[in-house]
Amino acid sequence: MNKELAADPAAAARHERFGKLPERVPLESMIEEKQAEPNAGVTAEYRPEGAWNLSSCLALDLGL
């Protein structure tokens, strides 16, 4: 296969650029840990009278 690469300069350039896979990224470098705040993200109250419009219902969509 090296003889084929040496004969074609475009193929040799492609092999030089894309010939090997990148280095493996360790799992530890892909994980970010940060402290959670208590009640973080809780900004709205639950209102049962207004909760009916949050779920999809085929009968309501068809007006039945």
Short mmCIF file of C-alpha atoms in Angstrom, two decimals:
data_model
loop_
_atom_site.label_atom_id
_atom_site.label_comp_id
_atom_site.label_asym_id
_atom_site.label_seq_id
_atom_site.Cartn_x
_atom_site.Cartn_y
_atom_site.Cartn_z
CA MET A 1 0.00 0.00 0.00
CA ASN A 2 2.93 2.36 0.57
CA LYS A 3 3.91 1.97 -3.07
CA GLU A 4 0.45 3.14 -4.11
CA LEU A 5 0.67 6.17 -1.80
CA ALA A 6 4.08 7.09 -3.13
CA ALA A 7 2.85 6.95 -6.73
CA ASP A 8 -0.07 9.34 -6.17
CA PRO A 9 0.81 12.62 -4.40
CA ALA A 10 -2.86 13.45 -3.71
CA ALA A 11 -3.38 10.09 -2.01
CA ALA A 12 -0.21 10.58 0.01
CA ALA A 13 -1.43 14.00 1.16
CA ARG A 14 -4.82 12.53 2.13
CA HIS A 15 -3.16 9.74 4.06
CA GLU A 16 -0.91 12.23 5.84
CA ARG A 17 -3.91 14.31 6.87
CA PHE A 18 -6.54 11.63 7.57
CA GLY A 19 -4.45 8.48 7.93
CA LYS A 20 -4.83 7.99 11.68
CA LEU A 21 -7.53 8.48 14.25
CA PRO A 22 -7.29 11.30 16.81
CA GLU A 23 -6.13 10.52 20.32
CA ARG A 24 -8.76 9.12 22.66
CA VAL A 25 -10.23 11.64 25.12
CA PRO A 26 -10.33 10.32 28.70
CA LEU A 27 -13.69 10.25 30.46
CA GLU A 28 -12.40 12.38 33.33
CA SER A 29 -11.80 15.32 31.01
CA MET A 30 -15.38 15.15 29.64
CA ILE A 31 -17.09 15.43 33.05
CA GLU A 32 -17.66 18.71 34.82
CA GLU A 33 -18.81 18.69 38.41
CA LYS A 34 -20.24 21.71 40.14
CA GLN A 35 -22.11 22.24 43.35
CA ALA A 36 -25.88 22.34 43.08
CA GLU A 37 -27.81 25.12 44.74
CA PRO A 38 -30.77 24.21 46.94
CA ASN A 39 -34.06 24.71 45.08
CA ALA A 40 -32.20 25.65 41.90
CA GLY A 41 -34.51 25.97 38.93
CA VAL A 42 -37.71 26.15 40.97
CA THR A 43 -39.24 29.41 39.82
CA ALA A 44 -42.89 28.62 39.15
CA GLU A 45 -45.67 27.32 41.36
CA TYR A 46 -47.93 24.43 40.42
CA ARG A 47 -51.44 25.60 39.59
CA PRO A 48 -53.82 22.65 39.16
CA GLU A 49 -56.52 24.79 37.53
CA GLY A 50 -54.13 25.82 34.75
CA ALA A 51 -52.41 22.46 34.35
CA TRP A 52 -54.97 21.04 31.91
CA ASN A 53 -53.49 22.97 28.98
CA LEU A 54 -49.96 21.61 29.52
CA SER A 55 -50.79 18.07 28.44
CA SER A 56 -51.93 17.01 25.00
CA CYS A 57 -55.25 15.23 24.70
CA LEU A 58 -56.63 14.06 21.37
CA ALA A 59 -60.24 14.54 22.49
CA LEU A 60 -59.55 18.15 23.45
CA ASP A 61 -57.65 18.73 20.19
CA LEU A 62 -60.62 17.47 18.18
CA GLY A 63 -63.09 19.49 20.26
CA LEU A 64 -64.93 16.45 21.62
#
